[in-house]
Amino acid sequence: MKIDVPLVTSLINEQFPQWADLPIRPVANGGWDNRTFHLGERMSVRLPSHAVYSEQVAKEQRWLPILAPQLPLPIPRPIAMGEPSTDYPWHWSIYSWLDGECASRENIANLDGFARSLADFLAALQGIECADGPPSGPHNFWRGGSLDVYDAETRQAIHALRGVIDGDSSSTLWEAARTCEWRGRPSWLHGDVAAGNLLVDEGELSAVIDFGCCAVGDPACDMAIAWTLLDGNARDSFRKRLAIDEGTWLRGRGWVLWKTLITLAKDPARTSIDAHEAKRVLEEVLSDPC
């Protein structure tokens, strides 16, 4: 489906005519699972790109206003929810705009301080009452659930990458992470703590976005950022600040391993930027001494 400015303009004109005079333009790096557009200067429009992501709209609309006041950093504030139309088949959202650019090692002033700020955010998120929150499931691709869901896929990737990666180390880590039983209490998790969902303003972590994969369960998947963005020193600060136990850290490595392997399996020659980055992350996670 083509999701572009004319479609968004049509939806706004039809369903929210009070904003019909506001300019609409694509957001740089506007996402893949969802497409994001500026609506004027202080709002954004976010549309799922496929039916599999559409369930996340109502979830964010319900839970983000509850989570936001209890968190130390801004998160998206839902303003309105759009309805399916003849031109677009799913619900969609209008959010408040949050300033900042996607995190990278180049725009973060102090990676160690960034790691501590992120740990504080995740600690606050995990501490929020979660009794009625959504459990892990298809709506968030089983983030917060068991790694067993991806066992066959991971083993197939290791087999396909023979001669490209350290298959023995990958298999050993995967088996250890997959069989590491989660014994903690359920807690809120973001589900996709990635550089693209962490905003930086003036060198510091300023906001966290895209809660489409949020759920209640095992927070280990939120540890992935420790290897995908942080370096060794910042990784240690992140772990200490969040007081992460060995099992959660191990399962977090398992989540990263799964993602990097399936990314590499699509391009073992590493001709794409994603595959090249996946190989770097794989080396980081395999060499982690903990």
Phi, psi and omega in degrees: 000136179273115179250108186219183183300317178301321178295312181297319178301317179297317181295318179295314180300322184282319189253335181225067185299341178295343180246014186294338182270359181277141179291147179236131178211151181296150173273135174300135184055053187283007174100168180243309178297324176229149175256134185241141181225147170289139170237102189066210183261338190235014177225160175226153176246133183231123184237126174301142181268353182203157181302328184297336180264352189290332179295338183289340183297305181297326179297312179295319180301323182283314194265332183299319177296335178280320182286321190307312184293346184257008183245149184279353180229153177297147170229166183302140178252114179295133178254322181201157175241124179279155181261156172301151180222183178293337182263342184214126194271358187232166172293156181212172189229152167244130183236162168293148179275139177244127180287154178131170176235156183301140185295144172206161179296337181284327184258002177268124184291320182218106186295326179294315178295322176300316181299319180292320178296319179294319177299319178296321178296313182293324177297319178295318179299315181293338181273355181283139178308131188230013187304324183259006184288162182288129178286164175304145179179193181301330182299334179233022176059036172066020171299133183093353178255204185274143174294343179305332180304327185252019183297307182298317181297319181293316180296322177296321180293317178300317179296317182292337184260018178305130182088348180257324181235173173278092185294323181295314179294322179295316180295319180295314179295316182299314182295321179295316181291318183296324184265003178281110186285134176279123184242003183278177176278150176299146177213165175293143174223148179287315176095341180209060179282088182235161183305323182291345180253008177244120183263142180240132176227125182054039173085356184239154175299122187242339181193160176234131185237178174057081178262025182299332180261011181294153181191183174243128181168217179280120184281008186303325182298334180285354178279349187305328182299338181299331181254334183278334182232318186281155173263185187302312181293314179294326177297318178296318179297319179299313182294317181293317182296322182271354179053055184278127179284166185299320181295316179295320178298318180295315179294326175299318175299324178297319178296319178293319180301311179305311185294317181292322181294315181290331176291316179294324182297336178283339183208070184297338179280354178059044177278341180263158177297319181299317181291321179297317178293322179299321178296319177299314181294321178301316179297322178296313186287327178287330183271355179298125184285347186265000000 
